[in-house]
Each structure stands twice: as structure tokens, then as C-alpha cells.
Amino acid sequence: MKHQDLIDACQDDWQAYTHHHFVAQLAQGSLPSTAYLHYLKQDFLFLKHYARAYALAIYKATTLEEMRRPLPSLQALIGSEMHHHVTYCQQWGLTESDMEAEAEDVGTVAYTRYVLDTGMAGDLTDLFTALAPCAIGYAMIGERLIKAPDTRIQGNPYASWIQLYGGDSFQHDVQTSIQHLDELLEPVSLVSPRGQQLINIFRTATRMEIAFWQQGLDAA
Amino acid sequence: MKHQDLIDACQDDWQAYTHHHFVAQLAQGSLPSTAYLHYLKQDFLFLKHYARAYALAIYKATTLEEMRRPLPSLQALIGSEMHHHVTYCQQWGLTESDMEAEAEDVGTVAYTRYVLDTGMAGDLTDLFTALAPCAIGYAMIGERLIKAPDTRIQGNPYASWIQLYGGDSFQHDVQTSIQHLDELLEPVSLVSPRGQQLINIFRTATRMEIAFWQQGLDAA
Amino acid sequence: MKHQDLIDACQDDWQAYTHHHFVAQLAQGSLPSTAYLHYLKQDFLFLKHYARAYALAIYKATTLEEMRRPLPSLQALIGSEMHHHVTYCQQWGLTESDMEAEAEDVGTVAYTRYVLDTGMAGDLTDLFTALAPCAIGYAMIGERLIKAPDTRIQGNPYASWIQLYGGDSFQHDVQTSIQHLDELLEPVSLVSPRGQQLINIFRTATRMEIAFWQQGLDAA
Amino acid sequence: MKHQDLIDACQDDWQAYTHHHFVAQLAQGSLPSTAYLHYLKQDFLFLKHYARAYALAIYKATTLEEMRRPLPSLQALIGSEMHHHVTYCQQWGLTESDMEAEAEDVGTVAYTRYVLDTGMAGDLTDLFTALAPCAIGYAMIGERLIKAPDTRIQGNPYASWIQLYGGDSFQHDVQTSIQHLDELLEPVSLVSPRGQQLINIFRTATRMEIAFWQQGLDAA
């Protein structure tokens, strides 16, 4: 099977995730800033556990090649992405200590710990399947928004979000991740119990992404 | 420190959990049955991961005594409690396959995976601190409801819930758990960084319990 | 693939394990008692981590059926086997505190932690493959010794060891374990990378069993 | 307590480790090259799991600072140290594929999996205590050999080993690790059960280091 089979198998949840109201309002610039600020703070807390998941992938590796693969993501996350996130958030009046002091909201706990527990209890394919909706979904959203004629860029306070996730660098990184996932999925048959188990993981992680958007809107 | 210090340190969340509308409506018998059925199905899924947490405690043990301690709970959970839960749910028209087919709601994922990840990343004290709000909270709620003059038992469709958690057997088991937790907490100073870390774990788990009640109400 | 494929793939190590001098001397009653006592003490320490591995299997389970399966072994190990072991060792002048105070020898550390780490990093099939040489090997040795015309039972101080592992109860339990392992291995092709990985795990665990016998002899 | 308390508490094992015959023969240049080659190959396999242990430390971190701390070691191990090791081994006629194809010897399995399982079952202090004998011991050996008047450098085929571990760069890195360990140990009382537990971990890891040297000599 391939990553597209995972997406196809949970179309309703995938649509609800990638076409969430949060995303639509972001594209239009109509998202309340309280919703966006809540999202930013939770995303900072999310990134920490996301980095832990990449460290887990190295712990779980059996070959040197498998160990080397997640290292750039881990370095990027701890070394630069969280730093960039902090810098970016300063524009919104949020300091690093604001974000560290923030309590993790339910959707943040649900998604991050689901990935970590699924990865710990299962194998590398389970782990990367649980991580996949995040990267793939953000890339699909970014690409769609940046190309859509009705996306507002000028005067949109969220334009930089759209440009980040629609930009070449992020799109390229996600293609690399997708290729890796497809290699992991290659020996698995879609209709086998194992294939159905992976679909269930992907679907659950996608549903947690929906909850993550929703908790942003609920904070407004 | 002792378990009471954990409760005292997060009074607002503790009150919101133990005096949640879900509980009040349950005591009055006014809870919509759709809310209760959703809660029952999610509680079944919850118990599975709760049992996994007790298995994790045995994996994490260093002495034979530490290994023996969680075993009765694990046996009870897998051997009888889940069976009783299934039997009880049949009265409400729910079959075991209904419950196994049910998707885990966000609050269920959040609470269970938070406990499991906290326990895996930390030590046995972290694990049992994350588990504590469930047992202690249910015991406090059960005891309060069964003694409260305005709790409705007769004709209350949820009377058996109140009798289970307010009953001697559950109350006794929780006292044993509390004693164990107090032993684990004994060497930790409340004002130390470690003490604050444990408070944070207890508070987060308590907040996830609030979300668990809420998702029941939201389903109505 | 099936469990027999694992054995066939590492015949040299398998022979070295199941036909080790320790075993031959045990069958003849010529094993120095110092060797046997060291083995008994290390086996006690081994059982503790063996029980942890069964707890890990429950933590790693995704279905209720998978959770229920390792429970009897875990209960037996913590509840009765370690107790029997202590009682049996008393005949040899060893108390429980003697055994708890004993330092784990290198072979004991190597085998037990290999199983636990392989199981944690991998999935349930990895875990049960790492556990397999112990049960299958002891069953093969026990069956062979009890049937061999040149095994000495009368006057052999180690007769009860042979009767335990060659006896119906142990043989039956191992058949159940083998059936479970065969179910786990069924979807894996022997010639696939995954099949080769499982062979490597089985071979490494078998080599650690050889080291476990050898450390007994080395203590004489 | 401090790291020196750990060393003081297991002086016999510590001496047996840091003054092992393998080390003495290395200092004199009299170590059989077969012993050294076996050691080099096993050390390569060791480094892989050593890197996994640093990844585990990141997974186990609760603060960003704790996550950042093990990252340079992890990067160095996967990114350069294993590469240097391969280059160095080429001088001894060993290719990377030779080393990857090598079976892990019992001492290698014992030490690496002990660290990983102790770290997974326990907390960060357990993990870094289990890792400590390696770094601290090599630094002590390196420093002693490079200063000892009777160490042979000229014409010693193992001079580069002595220069690596006695050199400023390695010595400096270990000082940083020791400082980190001392911070972790600071809240623990030497005479508490927790202090004794950490001593036991440090002693067991030290004994596994002895086995690691010995398996080099045994290969000669």
C-alpha cells in the first residue's frame, strides 16, 4: 500500500481536517486573533512532543540508515524550528516563557501522546503512520491555499503561515517524508489486517488533527 | 508529600472534575441517556488502555514486590472488570462488538495516552501520579453521592453507577491505591522541582478527566 | 514462515544451545553442584525480567484478545513460578534473600535485556521471537532427556529438573506458545527482509542462551 | 550525591574495569591484534546502541533544555563518530560491511541493552547513571595512560587510541557529561534507597564494561 491509500480510506475525516473552518478563515484572514494565538501557543507545545517522536524513531531503528533518517528532522525541530516559532510568535506578542507556561489543551495532549504511544507500542511503520497526517495535511493545505485564487495574501495577517506551508522548502521536505512512508508501507497489503490497522492509526491521528484546529476556534 | 498535596495544588481543576455537570445530572437521574451511553462506550475503550498502564507498571518494576503490586488490578481489569462492563452495558443495549467498533473520542485518547506516555517517559511515581485522579476522583464522587441527601437512588437509571463507585469494595480498593501512592510520594518534597513536576502531572490528568465527562455531555 | 524456519536458519547455534555440555552433564548427574547453584540463582533473576517481558506484551497489545493471551504466563510467573523456584532452591540451601542479593551475571543481563529492548523497540512479533528460544529450547531439551535411554534419573540430583521440563504440563504450555508464535509469523515470508530480521533476533537470543549455560559451567 | 560517590561505592569493580589487562596490554602495545580487532568491531556495534540511548534521553525529556542537552552527543555519534570509527578501522583492514555483518558478542549485548532497558524502565537519572561508567572510565583510563611514564607511545600500534581518549577534546566532553550527571544526582541522598539503587545501576554497568574488555582478550 501507499500513503494515498491511507488518505483514501478515511476521506470524510481527511476532508474535515484539511478543509476545517479554521483553515478557511485563515485563508480569508477572518480568523479571530484569539483563535490564532491559542493555536500558536499549542503548536509550540506540540512541537516539543513532535521532536520526542523523532527521537523515538531513532531509538527504534535497527539499521544505521534508519537511525540517520530522522536525525535532520530532530535537529531542525529542536535546533531551529522551535527557535523560529518563538521568533515568529514574538510578532504576536508571545514570549517563550508565555508558551512554556501555557497548559496543554486536550487536543494537543490527544494528538501528541497518541503518536508517541502508538509509536512506542508498535513499530517504526506505526510511528510514521501516526505522524503522517500532520506533515501531509499541512502540505496539502499549504499548496491548495497558495494556489487558490480566492486566498487572500495581501493584508492577511496569516499570510506568512500560508507562505510557510505552501512554500517550496516545506513542500520538498514533506515529499521526502512521503517517499519514506511509502517505502515503509510497500510490503503491507491494503486489505490485510495489518493494512487495516495502519488505516485505523492514520484515521485516529487525522481525527486528532481536527480536534487540534477546533480547539483553536473554541478559544475565540 | 502526600496525595492530598496533589489535590490541594489544583483545587480549581479538581472541583471542576469532581463536581462536573455530568456527575450532578447522574446523581439526579437527569443525564440524557445518549450522554451516558457515549460515556459507557468510551469507558470501555478507556479500560483497555488503563489495563495497559498497569502492565507498564509491572514492566517498570525493579523489585519483586513492585511487580506483584499492580498484578491484582491488571488481572481484575482484563479478567473481570471489562467483562462486567460488557454485561452491564448489555442492559443498555450495547454489545461488546458495538463497543470495540466505537471510535475513541478525543478525551479518551487524551487521558489514556497521557497516562501511558507520562509513565513510559518517567518513572513509577510519574505513572501512578498520572493514574491517581481517576481512582481518587471516582471514589470521592461515589462517596459523596451515596451520602448526599439529595442524590436520587430510587428510580434513577444511574443508581447502579453510584452504588458501584460509592460501594465498600471500590472505596476499599482506592484506599489501597492511595496508600501505595503516598509511599511513592513520601520521599518527594512538595516544594522541590520534582514535587512541582508531579503536581503538573496530576493537574494535567485531572484536566483530561474533565474533558472525559464533557465529551459525554457533548454527545447528548 | 513458522517457528521451525527460525530454528532451521540457525542450526549451529541451536545445536550448541540444546546440546550444551551443561545439559549433557545435567542428564548424567555429573554437573558440579556449584555450577547448578549458580544457574539456579541466575535463573531466579532471569525469571523476574522474563515476567517483565510478558507485562511488556500486554502493554504492546492492541486488541483485548492480545492483552488476555500473555496474562496467564504473567500470573504464573509472578504468582507461582517464582514461588516454586524459591521453594525448590531451598532444597539446595538457597534462601530467597540469597537470590535477591545475587549480582546478575553477564549472560543473565545479556539475554533478559536483549529480549526487553528488542520487544520495546520492535513489535509483538519481535518480542515473542526473542522469547521463543527459551521456551522452545527447554521443551526440546526436556523431551529429549526424558526419552533418552542414557539419561540417568535414579540417583541423579538433577532428576527433578528433567522431569519438570520434560513433563506434560511444561510441554503442553510450550505447544500453546508455539501455536501463538506461528500465528504471529504466518504473514511473514521467510525470504523477506522482515523474515531475515526475525531470524537474526532468534539467532541472537539463542546465542545468549548458550552464554547462560556457559556461565553456569564457568562458575564451577 | 555526586558521581564520585558512585565510583567510591564500587571500588573493586571500578578497579577491575579501569585497570583491566586489556588496558594494560594496550598501554604496552602488547595486546594481540586479534583482541584489538574484535574490540573494534564490537565497539562499532556498541556505538549504534549508545546513540539509541541518547535518542532515548531526548524522548524522555520533559523540558526543552533537557531535550537540547543530549542532541550534540547524538549528532556526533550518528554523524561523525561512527564515520570516524569506520575510517579508523580501515587502517586495520576492516570495512563498514565487515562490522555491520559482525554478530554482537555477549558483553556487547549485555552492556548496551542494560543501559537501554534501565533507561526505559527508569528515569533520566537512571539512564545517565547507566551510561556513566563508559564515558568516565574511558576518560580516567585515557588520562592515566597518557601521563604514565611507562606507557609506550612510540611504536605502539594502539597509540592513537590512547591519544584519542587521553586527548583534550574527549576529556573536555566527559567533564561536561560529569557536570550534567552531578546536577541530576544532586537531589539524591547517597544513603537513601534511591541512592543505593543508582549505585547498583552504576556497579552493574561497570561490571558489563569489564565483560566488554574481557571479550576482547577472549577473542585472541
PDB file of C-alpha atoms in Angstrom, chain D residues 13-175:
ATOM      1  CA  ASP D  13      34.625  -3.382  40.139  1.00  0.00           C
ATOM      2  CA  TRP D  14      35.862   0.071  39.164  1.00  0.00           C
ATOM      3  CA  GLN D  15      39.493  -1.002  39.560  1.00  0.00           C
ATOM      4  CA  ALA D  16      38.850  -4.237  37.666  1.00  0.00           C
ATOM      5  CA  TYR D  17      37.383  -2.151  34.830  1.00  0.00           C
ATOM      6  CA  THR D  18      39.846   0.734  34.605  1.00  0.00           C
ATOM      7  CA  HIS D  19      42.920  -1.438  35.244  1.00  0.00           C
ATOM      8  CA  HIS D  20      41.844  -4.385  33.121  1.00  0.00           C
ATOM      9  CA  HIS D  21      44.574  -6.464  31.429  1.00  0.00           C
ATOM     10  CA  PHE D  22      43.201  -5.320  28.093  1.00  0.00           C
ATOM     11  CA  VAL D  23      44.065  -1.735  29.053  1.00  0.00           C
ATOM     12  CA  ALA D  24      47.487  -2.639  30.439  1.00  0.00           C
ATOM     13  CA  GLN D  25      48.391  -4.523  27.264  1.00  0.00           C
ATOM     14  CA  LEU D  26      47.098  -1.669  25.159  1.00  0.00           C
ATOM     15  CA  ALA D  27      49.354   0.750  27.040  1.00  0.00           C
ATOM     16  CA  GLN D  28      52.348  -1.508  26.454  1.00  0.00           C
ATOM     17  CA  GLY D  29      51.467  -2.230  22.854  1.00  0.00           C
ATOM     18  CA  SER D  30      51.479  -5.932  23.711  1.00  0.00           C
ATOM     19  CA  LEU D  31      47.778  -6.521  23.100  1.00  0.00           C
ATOM     20  CA  PRO D  32      47.288  -9.175  20.393  1.00  0.00           C
ATOM     21  CA  SER D  33      45.893  -7.546  17.280  1.00  0.00           C
ATOM     22  CA  THR D  34      43.112 -10.172  17.130  1.00  0.00           C
ATOM     23  CA  ALA D  35      41.943  -8.927  20.532  1.00  0.00           C
ATOM     24  CA  TYR D  36      42.018  -5.332  19.351  1.00  0.00           C
ATOM     25  CA  LEU D  37      40.220  -6.096  16.097  1.00  0.00           C
ATOM     26  CA  HIS D  38      37.463  -7.916  17.954  1.00  0.00           C
ATOM     27  CA  TYR D  39      37.196  -4.959  20.310  1.00  0.00           C
ATOM     28  CA  LEU D  40      36.992  -2.504  17.390  1.00  0.00           C
ATOM     29  CA  LYS D  41      34.241  -4.435  15.653  1.00  0.00           C
ATOM     30  CA  GLN D  42      32.234  -4.789  18.844  1.00  0.00           C
ATOM     31  CA  ASP D  43      32.781  -1.136  19.650  1.00  0.00           C
ATOM     32  CA  PHE D  44      31.197  -0.211  16.318  1.00  0.00           C
ATOM     33  CA  LEU D  45      28.106  -2.241  17.214  1.00  0.00           C
ATOM     34  CA  PHE D  46      28.205  -0.728  20.689  1.00  0.00           C
ATOM     35  CA  LEU D  47      28.156   2.831  19.315  1.00  0.00           C
ATOM     36  CA  LYS D  48      24.919   2.186  17.453  1.00  0.00           C
ATOM     37  CA  HIS D  49      23.084   1.307  20.643  1.00  0.00           C
ATOM     38  CA  TYR D  50      24.908   4.050  22.518  1.00  0.00           C
ATOM     39  CA  ALA D  51      23.379   6.504  20.019  1.00  0.00           C
ATOM     40  CA  ARG D  52      19.970   4.916  20.604  1.00  0.00           C
ATOM     41  CA  ALA D  53      20.436   5.633  24.325  1.00  0.00           C
ATOM     42  CA  TYR D  54      20.962   9.348  23.598  1.00  0.00           C
ATOM     43  CA  ALA D  55      17.847   9.339  21.428  1.00  0.00           C
ATOM     44  CA  LEU D  56      16.027   7.749  24.351  1.00  0.00           C
ATOM     45  CA  ALA D  57      17.218  10.604  26.566  1.00  0.00           C
ATOM     46  CA  ILE D  58      15.551  13.088  24.208  1.00  0.00           C
ATOM     47  CA  TYR D  59      12.342  11.046  24.151  1.00  0.00           C
ATOM     48  CA  LYS D  60      12.390  11.038  27.961  1.00  0.00           C
ATOM     49  CA  ALA D  61      12.973  14.776  28.373  1.00  0.00           C
ATOM     50  CA  THR D  62      10.289  16.983  29.865  1.00  0.00           C
ATOM     51  CA  THR D  63      11.812  20.411  29.274  1.00  0.00           C
ATOM     52  CA  LEU D  64      13.292  21.912  26.130  1.00  0.00           C
ATOM     53  CA  GLU D  65      16.618  22.249  27.911  1.00  0.00           C
ATOM     54  CA  GLU D  66      16.632  18.534  28.705  1.00  0.00           C
ATOM     55  CA  MET D  67      15.879  17.831  25.044  1.00  0.00           C
ATOM     56  CA  ARG D  68      18.688  20.011  23.770  1.00  0.00           C
ATOM     57  CA  ARG D  69      21.330  18.565  26.063  1.00  0.00           C
ATOM     58  CA  PRO D  70      21.762  15.078  24.552  1.00  0.00           C
ATOM     59  CA  LEU D  71      21.399  16.347  20.959  1.00  0.00           C
ATOM     60  CA  PRO D  72      25.088  17.205  20.302  1.00  0.00           C
ATOM     61  CA  SER D  73      26.153  13.742  21.512  1.00  0.00           C
ATOM     62  CA  LEU D  74      23.528  12.101  19.336  1.00  0.00           C
ATOM     63  CA  GLN D  75      24.539  14.149  16.291  1.00  0.00           C
ATOM     64  CA  ALA D  76      28.220  13.468  16.963  1.00  0.00           C
ATOM     65  CA  LEU D  77      27.613   9.738  17.355  1.00  0.00           C
ATOM     66  CA  ILE D  78      25.484   9.214  14.257  1.00  0.00           C
ATOM     67  CA  GLY D  79      27.020  11.983  12.199  1.00  0.00           C
ATOM     68  CA  SER D  80      30.753  11.799  12.791  1.00  0.00           C
ATOM     69  CA  GLU D  81      31.915   9.337  15.458  1.00  0.00           C
ATOM     70  CA  MET D  82      30.640   6.265  13.679  1.00  0.00           C
ATOM     71  CA  HIS D  83      32.108   7.624  10.467  1.00  0.00           C
ATOM     72  CA  HIS D  84      35.482   8.219  12.161  1.00  0.00           C
ATOM     73  CA  HIS D  85      35.294   4.778  13.636  1.00  0.00           C
ATOM     74  CA  VAL D  86      34.804   3.324  10.167  1.00  0.00           C
ATOM     75  CA  THR D  87      37.726   5.339   8.795  1.00  0.00           C
ATOM     76  CA  TYR D  88      39.944   4.351  11.691  1.00  0.00           C
ATOM     77  CA  CYS D  89      39.020   0.699  11.311  1.00  0.00           C
ATOM     78  CA  GLN D  90      40.005   0.791   7.650  1.00  0.00           C
ATOM     79  CA  GLN D  91      43.609   1.177   8.829  1.00  0.00           C
ATOM     80  CA  TRP D  92      43.099  -2.164  10.484  1.00  0.00           C
ATOM     81  CA  GLY D  93      41.676  -3.699   7.340  1.00  0.00           C
ATOM     82  CA  LEU D  94      38.052  -3.622   8.496  1.00  0.00           C
ATOM     83  CA  THR D  95      35.326  -2.314   6.184  1.00  0.00           C
ATOM     84  CA  GLU D  96      31.956  -0.935   7.311  1.00  0.00           C
ATOM     85  CA  SER D  97      30.225  -4.002   5.928  1.00  0.00           C
ATOM     86  CA  ASP D  98      32.590  -6.273   7.893  1.00  0.00           C
ATOM     87  CA  MET D  99      31.461  -4.540  11.029  1.00  0.00           C
ATOM     88  CA  GLU D 100      27.766  -4.473  10.206  1.00  0.00           C
ATOM     89  CA  ALA D 101      27.873  -8.203   9.425  1.00  0.00           C
ATOM     90  CA  GLU D 102      29.596  -8.989  12.736  1.00  0.00           C
ATOM     91  CA  ALA D 103      27.486 -10.741  15.341  1.00  0.00           C
ATOM     92  CA  GLU D 104      27.163  -8.885  18.628  1.00  0.00           C
ATOM     93  CA  ASP D 105      29.169 -10.638  21.309  1.00  0.00           C
ATOM     94  CA  VAL D 106      27.617 -11.341  24.715  1.00  0.00           C
ATOM     95  CA  GLY D 107      29.373  -8.464  26.507  1.00  0.00           C
ATOM     96  CA  THR D 108      28.224  -6.020  23.834  1.00  0.00           C
ATOM     97  CA  VAL D 109      24.622  -7.166  24.094  1.00  0.00           C
ATOM     98  CA  ALA D 110      24.798  -7.134  27.896  1.00  0.00           C
ATOM     99  CA  TYR D 111      26.138  -3.604  28.291  1.00  0.00           C
ATOM    100  CA  THR D 112      24.133  -1.866  25.569  1.00  0.00           C
ATOM    101  CA  ARG D 113      20.779  -3.464  26.351  1.00  0.00           C
ATOM    102  CA  TYR D 114      21.306  -2.976  30.086  1.00  0.00           C
ATOM    103  CA  VAL D 115      21.677   0.765  29.508  1.00  0.00           C
ATOM    104  CA  LEU D 116      18.664   0.914  27.204  1.00  0.00           C
ATOM    105  CA  ASP D 117      16.348  -1.140  29.401  1.00  0.00           C
ATOM    106  CA  THR D 118      17.444   0.619  32.592  1.00  0.00           C
ATOM    107  CA  GLY D 119      16.830   3.951  30.910  1.00  0.00           C
ATOM    108  CA  MET D 120      13.458   2.941  29.524  1.00  0.00           C
ATOM    109  CA  ALA D 121      12.182   1.428  32.761  1.00  0.00           C
ATOM    110  CA  GLY D 122      13.589   4.205  34.927  1.00  0.00           C
ATOM    111  CA  ASP D 123      14.002   7.949  34.530  1.00  0.00           C
ATOM    112  CA  LEU D 124      16.682  10.212  33.036  1.00  0.00           C
ATOM    113  CA  THR D 125      18.885   9.860  36.126  1.00  0.00           C
ATOM    114  CA  ASP D 126      18.814   6.063  35.793  1.00  0.00           C
ATOM    115  CA  LEU D 127      19.672   6.366  32.112  1.00  0.00           C
ATOM    116  CA  PHE D 128      22.629   8.713  32.585  1.00  0.00           C
ATOM    117  CA  THR D 129      23.888   6.698  35.571  1.00  0.00           C
ATOM    118  CA  ALA D 130      23.931   3.567  33.408  1.00  0.00           C
ATOM    119  CA  LEU D 131      25.769   5.468  30.660  1.00  0.00           C
ATOM    120  CA  ALA D 132      28.308   6.993  33.065  1.00  0.00           C
ATOM    121  CA  PRO D 133      30.879   4.188  33.510  1.00  0.00           C
ATOM    122  CA  CYS D 134      31.640   4.273  29.800  1.00  0.00           C
ATOM    123  CA  ALA D 135      32.472   7.965  29.477  1.00  0.00           C
ATOM    124  CA  ILE D 136      34.016   8.453  32.929  1.00  0.00           C
ATOM    125  CA  GLY D 137      36.026   5.230  32.778  1.00  0.00           C
ATOM    126  CA  TYR D 138      37.434   5.892  29.314  1.00  0.00           C
ATOM    127  CA  ALA D 139      38.387   9.413  30.371  1.00  0.00           C
ATOM    128  CA  MET D 140      40.154   8.150  33.502  1.00  0.00           C
ATOM    129  CA  ILE D 141      41.958   5.451  31.546  1.00  0.00           C
ATOM    130  CA  GLY D 142      42.944   7.873  28.782  1.00  0.00           C
ATOM    131  CA  GLU D 143      44.227  10.477  31.207  1.00  0.00           C
ATOM    132  CA  ARG D 144      46.168   7.931  33.251  1.00  0.00           C
ATOM    133  CA  LEU D 145      47.788   6.252  30.259  1.00  0.00           C
ATOM    134  CA  ILE D 146      48.806   9.475  28.558  1.00  0.00           C
ATOM    135  CA  LYS D 147      50.513  10.709  31.732  1.00  0.00           C
ATOM    136  CA  ALA D 148      52.037   7.406  32.871  1.00  0.00           C
ATOM    137  CA  PRO D 149      55.821   7.308  32.278  1.00  0.00           C
ATOM    138  CA  ASP D 150      55.704   3.619  31.406  1.00  0.00           C
ATOM    139  CA  THR D 151      53.041   3.964  28.700  1.00  0.00           C
ATOM    140  CA  ARG D 152      54.603   3.252  25.329  1.00  0.00           C
ATOM    141  CA  ILE D 153      53.551   5.684  22.627  1.00  0.00           C
ATOM    142  CA  GLN D 154      56.304   5.387  20.023  1.00  0.00           C
ATOM    143  CA  GLY D 155      55.883   2.255  18.005  1.00  0.00           C
ATOM    144  CA  ASN D 156      52.753   1.323  19.911  1.00  0.00           C
ATOM    145  CA  PRO D 157      50.112   0.312  17.352  1.00  0.00           C
ATOM    146  CA  TYR D 158      47.475   1.464  19.824  1.00  0.00           C
ATOM    147  CA  ALA D 159      48.965   4.929  20.429  1.00  0.00           C
ATOM    148  CA  SER D 160      46.094   6.639  18.618  1.00  0.00           C
ATOM    149  CA  TRP D 161      43.573   5.008  20.967  1.00  0.00           C
ATOM    150  CA  ILE D 162      45.459   6.428  23.958  1.00  0.00           C
ATOM    151  CA  GLN D 163      45.740   9.833  22.311  1.00  0.00           C
ATOM    152  CA  LEU D 164      42.044   9.910  21.472  1.00  0.00           C
ATOM    153  CA  TYR D 165      40.781   9.125  24.967  1.00  0.00           C
ATOM    154  CA  GLY D 166      43.582  10.977  26.757  1.00  0.00           C
ATOM    155  CA  GLY D 167      43.211  13.986  24.467  1.00  0.00           C
ATOM    156  CA  ASP D 168      41.744  17.347  25.413  1.00  0.00           C
ATOM    157  CA  SER D 169      38.646  17.059  23.278  1.00  0.00           C
ATOM    158  CA  PHE D 170      37.419  13.790  24.801  1.00  0.00           C
ATOM    159  CA  GLN D 171      38.453  14.881  28.314  1.00  0.00           C
ATOM    160  CA  HIS D 172      36.519  18.119  27.899  1.00  0.00           C
ATOM    161  CA  ASP D 173      33.369  16.370  26.654  1.00  0.00           C
ATOM    162  CA  VAL D 174      33.427  13.982  29.583  1.00  0.00           C
ATOM    163  CA  GLN D 175      33.750  16.873  32.034  1.00  0.00           C
TER     164      GLN D 175
END
